[in-house]
Amino acid sequence: MRTSKLLLTVAHRLAILAYIVVALFPLFWLLKVSVTPNDLLYSEGVRMWPSRATFEHYTFVIAHSAFPTFFKNSLIVAGSTAVAVTILASLAGYAMSRFNFRAKYWIVALLLITQMFPLVMLVAPIFKMLSPLGLTNSLTGLVIVYTAFNVPFATFLMQSFFDGIPKDLEEAAMIDGATQFVAFRQIILPLTLPGIAATLGFVFTAAWSELLFALMLISGNDAATFPVGLLTFVSKFSVDFGQMMAAGILALIPACLFFLLIQRYLVQGLTAGAVKG
Amino acid sequence: MTIVAHQKAAKPLRKRIADASEPYLYSAPALILIVTVMLVPLVLGISYAFRDIQLLNPFSGGFIGLDHFRALSEDQAFFRALRNTLWWTGASVFLQFFFGLILALLLDKPFAGRGLAQALVFLPWAVPSFLAGLNWAWLFNPVIGPLPHWMYALGIMDAPNNILSDPHLAMWGPIVANVWWGIPFFAITLLAALQAIPRDLYEAASIDGAGPVQRFLSITLPFLAPTIAITILLRTVWISNFADLIVVMTNGGPADRTQIVASYIFTQAFKRLDFGYASAIALVLLVLLLAYSMLIVVLRQTLLNKG
């Protein structure tokens, strides 16, 4: 009995380990090629680590390419989108969590519909709508589009976090004479900080990764975000793997940092939602 | 009771209006944005399907009725894309679910270092989709990637070639990338559902002498069933619309073997700037996905009613 239990534990740990290896290997390979000097790239193609590592690809990408611009643009777009979505979704999520009002079911239906249809369908109309406003080829245009795309899911996420906070808290404050909005801002919001962090991180990574609308709406280098920049880079100079992978690693850093910070809260938030549903 | 009612009625009109409008004020900014940036373009997009809209042609824009759909019914590339979509979606969803469920079950058991393990295995989800696509395209590239050499060494392939340029195998490239990228999503949602199952049920079952397989079949699976149904439904819709990996890895090639409907729409809109035709295809995809969702919802309802 004891040995079989031990075997089971070992098998369990090995399975977990296998998942970790599969999850991390592609990223490790990205890192490996990005530090391989050009002259060793092909001769040591399948070695696990080059005999000589270098940061020359990173210094080149940072000093001599348009990637710092792409990086800055992506930071601006993803950061503004995350903040805008979180503000809008907190307000709307709070309304969904705390009020019973007539249009609530219609609003839920509207939010659900937006999750159903192919977003590709909006590529053409949005382009046609934004171009007379001068919002194509502009970061503002991207932020507006990404904010709208991410608000529905973020609203559900925020609602589930608000649902986890007892109502008595703001009721007590309101008996003391505070308006509901003051109670919301000063009591409920601080308690939802993990939820806010999760929403911020979730939206940041989503906006950081978006490719199709960025490709469609942005044409020049000046307003290109990372995905667009990297993709044009690939089709133009598909020979320099080291530099591309160095750029890829740089693109990975902010998204992964955010994710590692928030993944705990994300499972918590979903658990809260699951318990309720 | 009557006093409370009386007080309520006696509230000044302005206060009552303010109270009634409060939830609307909270949700208005989000709603206005969603309606202008998603709903209006959706309606416009539907109307484009019946119009001749080409970005570079200033004389286009007139209504042409069902012409696009007539052209579509004879478009072999579209039907191939439709078949590819089935294959792409079916294989991706099944494999993501299968490996995601196993991962969720593994992570549901407490062990030392679980937090760290969880953060690491969920990491692929944080990788931007375009980067995941590029990353796997590089891994499949025999010049710098190890995979072709490994597959050659294992005897799976006759020579270390790039499967992305082999018309018969190319679809596996994006599917593998998609499975790698999407396992965490299933694992996270299923793990959340697993952790909501009351633990005493398992204890009671093992006291009654139920083995692990029996416990899984009679407790875990029924509890997970609603979550499984809804996540598979959502993921199917989402993956059939997901063109990023294909656009990045193969751009539909070789010889349209990896072109799915979503990437075909994008090609029509982005490369040929034929927005009318692109919208017509998108509308067909939307109708197909709606029909599929209805079917699943009805099936689930009948199953629930039976049980």
XYZ file of C-alpha atoms in Angstrom:
584
model
C 0.000 0.000 0.000
C 2.726 2.448 0.964
C 4.883 1.745 -2.077
C 1.946 2.123 -4.438
C 1.136 5.450 -2.819
C 4.742 6.518 -3.244
C 4.696 5.446 -6.880
C 1.539 7.454 -7.424
C 3.148 10.544 -5.892
C 6.226 10.119 -8.087
C 4.056 9.704 -11.192
C 2.106 12.811 -10.226
C 5.264 14.934 -9.832
C 6.685 13.582 -13.085
C 3.487 14.452 -14.944
C 3.593 17.986 -13.536
C 7.235 18.220 -14.541
C 6.403 17.091 -18.092
C 3.790 19.840 -18.367
C 6.260 22.436 -17.107
C 8.905 21.299 -19.612
C 6.452 21.421 -22.529
C 5.156 24.822 -21.409
C 8.595 26.375 -21.033
C 10.629 24.702 -23.778
C 9.518 26.969 -26.671
C 10.296 30.031 -24.566
C 13.649 28.580 -23.565
C 14.476 28.032 -27.231
C 13.594 31.650 -27.983
C 16.046 32.699 -25.285
C 18.712 30.285 -26.498
C 18.693 31.514 -30.101
C 18.588 35.134 -28.960
C 21.941 34.738 -27.165
C 23.607 32.587 -29.846
C 26.246 34.478 -31.860
C 25.552 34.506 -35.602
C 28.543 32.360 -36.519
C 27.351 29.540 -34.232
C 23.676 29.755 -35.188
C 23.741 26.989 -37.788
C 26.720 24.940 -36.659
C 25.226 24.540 -33.171
C 21.624 24.507 -34.367
C 20.302 21.727 -32.138
C 22.556 22.187 -29.109
C 20.724 23.041 -25.912
C 22.952 26.023 -25.158
C 25.559 27.695 -27.387
C 29.210 27.244 -26.432
C 29.509 31.027 -26.380
C 26.637 33.369 -25.375
C 26.301 36.973 -26.433
C 24.010 39.950 -25.931
C 24.909 41.550 -29.262
C 21.439 40.857 -30.723
C 19.827 42.684 -27.830
C 22.116 45.702 -28.082
C 21.547 45.837 -31.830
C 17.768 45.616 -31.520
C 17.686 48.281 -28.823
C 20.155 50.677 -30.433
C 19.731 50.269 -34.203
C 16.192 49.181 -34.957
C 12.687 50.598 -34.723
C 11.846 48.214 -31.884
C 12.136 50.782 -29.079
C 9.390 52.732 -30.892
C 7.240 49.609 -31.223
C 7.857 48.836 -27.571
C 6.865 52.346 -26.498
C 3.745 52.289 -28.712
C 2.683 48.922 -27.336
C 3.234 50.086 -23.764
C 1.114 53.183 -24.384
C -1.665 51.245 -26.099
C -1.772 48.298 -23.686
C -1.383 50.516 -20.604
C -4.087 53.021 -21.609
C -6.428 50.231 -22.660
C -5.935 48.397 -19.367
C -6.638 51.536 -17.306
C -9.635 52.605 -19.409
C -11.187 49.136 -19.398
C -10.690 48.688 -15.674
C -12.396 52.001 -14.875
C -15.341 51.337 -17.195
C -15.671 47.705 -16.135
C -15.514 48.533 -12.408
C -18.378 50.989 -12.798
C -20.475 48.669 -14.948
C -19.592 45.584 -12.901
C -20.604 47.404 -9.722
C -23.972 48.294 -11.247
C -24.505 44.657 -12.261
C -23.494 43.390 -8.836
C -25.359 45.804 -6.549
C -28.454 47.064 -8.344
C -31.572 45.358 -9.566
C -32.811 47.360 -12.469
C -35.051 46.798 -15.399
C -32.494 46.927 -18.178
C -30.061 44.594 -16.421
C -30.997 41.511 -18.422
C -30.771 43.444 -21.657
C -27.321 44.643 -20.723
C -26.186 41.107 -19.880
C -27.585 39.932 -23.217
C -25.740 42.723 -25.035
C -22.476 41.848 -23.309
C -22.922 38.173 -24.177
C -23.689 38.927 -27.827
C -20.411 40.817 -28.139
C -18.622 37.600 -27.140
C -20.381 35.541 -29.770
C -19.699 37.007 -33.173
C -16.382 36.884 -35.049
C -14.444 40.088 -34.422
C -12.960 39.712 -37.916
C -16.382 40.807 -39.069
C -15.737 44.258 -37.594
C -12.413 44.798 -39.343
C -13.883 46.431 -42.443
C -16.619 48.576 -40.837
C -14.316 49.844 -38.090
C -11.731 50.823 -40.656
C -14.385 52.707 -42.628
C -15.675 54.417 -39.474
C -12.307 55.441 -38.097
C -10.628 56.711 -41.255
C -12.760 59.893 -41.710
C -12.096 60.673 -38.031
C -8.351 60.438 -38.607
C -8.146 57.580 -36.133
C -6.543 55.042 -38.423
C -2.803 54.893 -38.111
C -3.143 56.384 -34.641
C -2.603 54.928 -31.197
C -5.787 56.604 -29.926
C -7.836 54.686 -32.476
C -6.323 51.406 -31.315
C -6.964 52.233 -27.657
C -10.632 52.993 -28.364
C -11.127 49.768 -30.307
C -9.292 47.568 -27.790
C -11.129 49.168 -24.870
C -14.504 48.364 -26.409
C -13.456 44.770 -27.204
C -12.273 44.085 -23.672
C -14.960 45.827 -21.610
C -17.605 43.051 -21.799
C -15.464 40.269 -20.354
C -13.839 42.623 -17.838
C -17.292 43.678 -16.640
C -18.216 40.067 -15.878
C -14.883 39.588 -14.151
C -15.298 42.706 -11.981
C -18.892 41.753 -11.198
C -17.785 38.406 -9.818
C -15.236 40.155 -7.598
C -17.850 42.642 -6.322
C -20.250 39.772 -5.670
C -17.670 38.334 -3.291
C -17.807 41.411 -1.050
C -20.640 41.562 1.514
C -23.268 44.215 0.904
C -23.446 45.222 4.590
C -20.211 47.160 4.229
C -21.571 49.922 2.068
C -24.981 49.755 3.718
C -23.299 50.660 6.994
C -21.507 53.562 5.335
C -24.724 54.791 3.760
C -26.523 54.757 7.102
C -23.716 57.023 8.273
C -24.740 59.424 5.510
C -22.383 58.572 2.637
C -23.827 58.381 -0.859
C -23.546 55.057 -2.634
C -20.874 56.397 -4.960
C -18.725 57.546 -2.038
C -19.201 54.149 -0.374
C -18.236 52.455 -3.643
C -15.107 54.553 -4.077
C -13.854 54.589 -0.523
C -14.889 51.197 0.832
C -15.625 48.732 -1.934
C -12.927 49.626 -4.473
C -10.019 49.248 -2.023
C -11.358 45.807 -1.065
C -11.471 44.777 -4.727
C -7.802 45.564 -5.361
C -6.956 41.923 -6.243
C -9.825 41.952 -8.728
C -8.648 45.243 -10.165
C -5.129 43.863 -10.492
C -6.446 40.758 -12.256
C -8.511 42.845 -14.673
C -5.625 45.227 -15.373
C -3.263 42.359 -16.080
C -5.742 40.426 -18.159
C -6.564 43.398 -20.377
C -2.936 44.498 -20.607
C -1.846 41.122 -21.989
C -4.823 41.008 -24.362
C -4.081 44.459 -25.769
C -0.336 43.756 -25.870
C -0.957 40.696 -28.045
C -3.637 41.923 -30.432
C -2.550 41.472 -34.024
C -5.317 41.596 -36.639
C -6.770 45.024 -35.892
C -3.333 46.494 -35.401
C -2.310 45.142 -38.821
C -5.447 46.557 -40.398
C -5.518 49.965 -38.735
C -1.808 50.807 -38.634
C 0.293 51.148 -41.749
C 3.388 53.184 -40.889
C 6.264 52.375 -38.557
C 5.552 55.364 -36.305
C 2.370 54.014 -34.807
C 3.142 50.308 -35.172
C 2.715 48.154 -32.094
C 4.988 45.233 -31.296
C 3.042 42.510 -33.135
C 2.901 44.578 -36.324
C 6.540 45.605 -36.037
C 7.760 42.083 -35.444
C 5.688 40.679 -38.281
C 6.913 43.243 -40.829
C 10.403 42.628 -39.509
C 9.974 38.901 -40.153
C 8.719 39.328 -43.695
C 11.418 41.858 -44.555
C 14.540 40.461 -42.943
C 13.689 36.844 -42.391
C 17.365 35.959 -42.208
C 18.388 37.430 -38.891
C 16.929 34.954 -36.426
C 19.019 36.131 -33.488
C 17.702 39.680 -33.681
C 14.121 38.581 -34.194
C 14.218 36.312 -31.185
C 15.879 38.980 -29.079
C 12.996 41.277 -30.046
C 10.579 38.453 -29.253
C 12.040 38.007 -25.761
C 11.734 41.756 -25.177
C 8.080 41.599 -26.267
C 7.498 38.719 -23.910
C 8.802 40.396 -20.762
C 5.970 42.843 -19.922
C 3.208 40.340 -20.694
C 4.811 37.606 -18.599
C 5.581 39.912 -15.689
C 1.978 41.040 -15.566
C 0.756 37.493 -15.857
C 2.925 36.129 -13.054
C 1.682 38.922 -10.799
C -1.981 38.300 -11.467
C -2.458 34.615 -12.260
C -3.229 33.804 -8.612
C -6.064 36.326 -8.522
C -7.393 35.107 -11.854
C -7.994 31.582 -10.526
C -9.476 33.091 -7.348
C -11.854 35.263 -9.335
C -12.979 32.372 -11.483
C -13.434 30.185 -8.415
C -15.642 32.843 -6.839
C -17.670 32.946 -10.052
C -17.904 29.159 -10.194
C -19.084 28.914 -6.590
C -21.780 31.445 -7.263
C -22.945 29.927 -10.562
C -43.944 48.549 7.405
C -46.445 51.245 6.471
C -44.140 53.900 7.827
C -41.327 52.729 5.598
C -43.624 52.720 2.580
C -44.846 56.148 3.499
C -41.322 57.486 3.814
C -40.461 56.015 0.420
C -43.390 57.741 -1.244
C -42.554 60.969 0.454
C -39.063 61.132 -1.022
C -38.782 64.161 -3.277
C -39.154 63.417 -6.977
C -35.624 64.518 -7.762
C -34.161 62.062 -5.276
C -36.285 59.257 -6.674
C -35.158 59.942 -10.232
C -31.561 60.110 -9.050
C -31.929 56.745 -7.296
C -33.555 55.082 -10.276
C -30.960 56.360 -12.704
C -27.959 55.439 -10.551
C -27.257 51.978 -12.056
C -27.625 53.437 -15.548
C -25.061 56.114 -14.770
C -22.581 53.456 -13.633
C -23.025 51.337 -16.740
C -23.561 54.099 -19.321
C -19.887 54.752 -20.268
C -19.205 51.073 -20.933
C -22.479 50.626 -22.830
C -22.021 53.681 -25.031
C -18.570 52.480 -26.017
C -19.735 48.934 -26.752
C -22.644 50.137 -28.860
C -20.580 52.585 -30.941
C -17.485 50.449 -31.424
C -19.046 46.987 -31.632
C -22.766 47.043 -32.315
C -22.834 49.797 -34.946
C -19.932 48.228 -36.904
C -21.663 44.858 -36.632
C -24.806 46.246 -38.262
C -22.680 48.072 -40.845
C -20.766 44.845 -41.485
C -23.984 42.971 -42.111
C -25.061 45.660 -44.570
C -21.653 45.511 -46.340
C -22.374 41.891 -47.182
C -25.059 43.128 -49.567
C -23.016 45.991 -50.993
C -20.082 46.350 -53.321
C -17.419 47.807 -51.050
C -13.865 47.957 -52.296
C -11.543 50.323 -50.552
C -9.523 51.297 -53.619
C -12.506 51.695 -55.925
C -14.267 55.061 -55.387
C -17.221 53.980 -57.558
C -18.046 51.047 -55.327
C -20.620 51.190 -52.544
C -23.868 50.354 -54.331
C -26.291 47.673 -53.166
C -25.868 44.470 -55.117
C -28.275 42.183 -53.297
C -27.132 38.617 -52.999
C -24.303 38.790 -55.541
C -21.613 38.154 -52.952
C -23.406 35.067 -51.709
C -23.834 33.787 -55.251
C -20.099 34.221 -55.810
C -19.453 32.567 -52.458
C -21.485 29.471 -53.357
C -19.095 28.898 -56.261
C -15.918 29.826 -54.429
C -13.911 26.609 -54.058
C -11.371 28.350 -51.831
C -14.171 29.162 -49.377
C -15.371 25.563 -49.169
C -11.823 24.351 -48.651
C -11.461 26.948 -45.900
C -14.675 25.669 -44.340
C -13.358 22.092 -44.257
C -10.054 23.321 -42.860
C -11.931 25.254 -40.166
C -13.683 22.061 -39.037
C -10.401 20.187 -38.823
C -8.547 23.070 -37.155
C -11.274 23.712 -34.578
C -12.079 20.079 -33.838
C -8.483 18.982 -33.329
C -7.513 22.102 -31.341
C -10.497 22.034 -28.993
C -10.271 18.299 -28.365
C -6.542 18.304 -27.600
C -6.702 21.492 -25.513
C -9.559 20.059 -23.473
C -7.926 16.656 -23.043
C -4.575 17.993 -21.845
C -6.219 20.850 -19.931
C -8.415 18.450 -17.944
C -5.439 16.260 -17.007
C -3.484 19.330 -15.926
C -6.395 20.626 -13.833
C -6.706 17.231 -12.089
C -2.960 17.187 -11.422
C -3.019 20.695 -9.973
C -6.104 20.049 -7.845
C -4.016 17.814 -5.566
C -2.117 19.855 -2.969
C 1.684 19.466 -3.077
C 4.738 21.492 -2.143
C 5.503 24.127 -4.776
C 2.036 24.018 -6.314
C 1.851 27.810 -6.619
C 5.078 27.949 -8.593
C 4.177 24.956 -10.790
C 0.811 26.546 -11.534
C 2.385 29.858 -12.515
C 4.851 28.082 -14.841
C 2.401 25.792 -16.636
C -0.038 28.653 -17.165
C 2.677 30.862 -18.625
C 2.007 30.010 -22.310
C -1.319 31.778 -21.956
C 0.510 35.060 -21.319
C 2.588 34.710 -24.470
C 1.156 37.059 -27.099
C -0.509 34.974 -29.798
C 1.613 36.413 -32.620
C 4.738 35.549 -30.669
C 3.493 32.036 -29.928
C 2.952 31.633 -33.675
C 6.398 32.931 -34.588
C 8.004 30.894 -31.826
C 6.497 27.639 -33.100
C 7.198 28.522 -36.707
C 10.841 28.837 -35.691
C 10.773 25.580 -33.744
C 9.448 23.788 -36.837
C 12.100 25.407 -39.027
C 14.951 22.907 -39.533
C 17.470 25.727 -39.908
C 17.156 26.939 -36.313
C 14.550 24.746 -34.656
C 15.134 21.349 -33.042
C 11.752 19.738 -33.750
C 12.374 18.481 -37.313
C 15.674 16.938 -36.205
C 14.051 15.262 -33.220
C 11.216 13.897 -35.313
C 13.757 12.651 -37.846
C 15.795 10.981 -35.108
C 12.668 9.304 -33.744
C 11.811 8.029 -37.201
C 8.556 9.992 -37.447
C 9.860 11.863 -40.496
C 11.960 10.656 -43.425
C 14.064 13.810 -43.466
C 14.295 16.858 -41.182
C 11.909 19.000 -43.219
C 9.697 21.887 -42.206
C 6.197 20.494 -41.737
C 4.804 23.995 -42.352
C 5.779 23.727 -46.016
C 4.392 20.224 -46.455
C 0.806 20.522 -47.762
C -0.272 17.313 -46.022
C 1.159 18.124 -42.607
C 1.103 21.929 -42.520
C -2.123 22.183 -40.513
C -0.500 20.326 -37.619
C 1.883 23.268 -37.113
C -0.746 25.834 -36.110
C -2.723 23.139 -34.260
C 0.273 22.211 -32.093
C 0.947 25.901 -31.397
C -2.714 26.434 -30.559
C -2.838 23.448 -28.193
C 0.317 24.609 -26.415
C -1.131 28.078 -26.093
C -4.681 27.079 -25.106
C -4.154 24.289 -22.529
C -3.899 26.849 -19.672
C -7.306 28.295 -20.472
C -9.041 24.932 -20.024
C -6.867 24.079 -17.046
C -7.662 27.379 -15.282
C -11.431 27.169 -15.756
C -11.594 23.452 -14.939
C -9.349 23.919 -11.895
C -11.635 26.674 -10.631
C -14.615 24.334 -11.062
C -12.771 21.429 -9.392
C -11.953 23.533 -6.359
C -15.624 24.378 -5.970
C -16.555 20.687 -5.461
C -17.261 20.054 -1.746
C -14.435 17.906 -0.345
C -16.653 15.911 2.049
C -18.317 14.276 -0.961
C -15.052 12.519 -1.758
C -14.569 11.485 1.870
C -18.084 10.075 2.056
C -17.527 8.195 -1.200
C -14.256 6.641 -0.070
C -15.834 5.605 3.240
C -18.469 3.849 1.142
C -15.613 2.057 -0.599
C -15.528 3.892 -3.946
C -12.216 3.654 -5.804
C -10.506 6.630 -7.486
C -11.968 5.836 -10.925
C -15.448 5.466 -9.467
C -15.090 8.722 -7.527
C -13.981 10.501 -10.687
C -16.900 9.148 -12.726
C -19.634 9.654 -10.142
C -18.539 12.888 -8.428
C -15.955 14.842 -10.397
C -17.358 14.406 -13.877
C -21.003 15.270 -13.089
C -19.855 18.349 -11.148
C -17.611 19.445 -13.986
C -20.125 18.726 -16.746
C -21.756 22.184 -16.886
C -18.360 23.919 -16.909
C -17.065 21.520 -19.557
C -20.094 22.128 -21.760
C -19.886 25.903 -21.535
C -16.098 26.150 -21.956
C -16.098 23.807 -24.950
C -18.890 25.819 -26.534
C -17.100 29.137 -25.958
C -13.737 27.771 -27.069
C -15.151 26.236 -30.252
C -16.641 29.553 -31.293
C -13.504 31.382 -30.269
C -11.042 29.045 -31.989
C -12.940 28.961 -35.263
C -12.621 32.752 -35.267
C -8.983 32.716 -34.239
C -6.827 33.551 -37.228
C -3.679 34.957 -35.573
C -1.622 31.775 -35.435
C -2.421 30.828 -39.023
C -1.793 34.319 -40.375
C 1.568 34.386 -38.603
C 2.742 30.807 -39.190
C 1.617 29.895 -42.698
C -0.518 32.752 -43.999
C -2.950 30.119 -45.242
C -0.359 28.270 -47.295
C 1.039 26.029 -48.643
C -1.506 25.948 -51.470
C -4.309 27.150 -49.145
C -3.995 23.960 -47.093
C -4.133 25.860 -43.796
C -6.541 28.608 -44.858
C -9.468 28.692 -42.404
C -12.555 30.854 -42.870
C -11.362 33.469 -40.368
C -7.994 33.888 -42.074
C -9.715 33.876 -45.466
C -11.895 36.798 -44.346
C -8.809 38.600 -43.214
C -7.035 37.946 -46.513
C -10.025 39.304 -48.465
C -10.229 42.442 -46.309
C -6.554 43.098 -45.756
C -4.872 42.026 -48.967
C -7.600 42.483 -51.579
C -9.376 45.301 -49.693
C -12.671 43.772 -50.818
C -14.681 44.613 -47.712
C -18.035 43.624 -49.219
C -16.988 40.068 -49.991
C -15.146 39.772 -46.675
C -18.310 40.792 -44.827
C -20.388 38.285 -46.762
C -18.044 35.453 -45.706
C -18.061 36.747 -42.131
C -21.860 36.727 -42.126
C -21.927 33.092 -43.263
C -19.446 32.191 -40.513
C -21.558 34.053 -37.946
C -24.714 32.183 -38.999
C -22.902 28.824 -38.851
C -21.512 29.571 -35.379
C -24.913 30.737 -34.120
C -26.507 27.541 -35.441
C -23.816 25.497 -33.700
C -24.294 27.344 -30.403
C -28.071 26.888 -30.550
C -27.600 23.189 -31.208
C -25.320 22.795 -28.181
C -27.639 24.792 -25.919
C -30.671 22.742 -27.006
C -28.748 19.469 -26.599
C -27.627 20.505 -23.112
C -31.177 21.452 -22.182
C -32.618 18.101 -23.315
C -29.853 16.250 -21.463
C -30.558 18.259 -18.300
C -34.282 17.603 -18.578
C -33.673 13.886 -18.982
C -31.334 13.735 -15.990
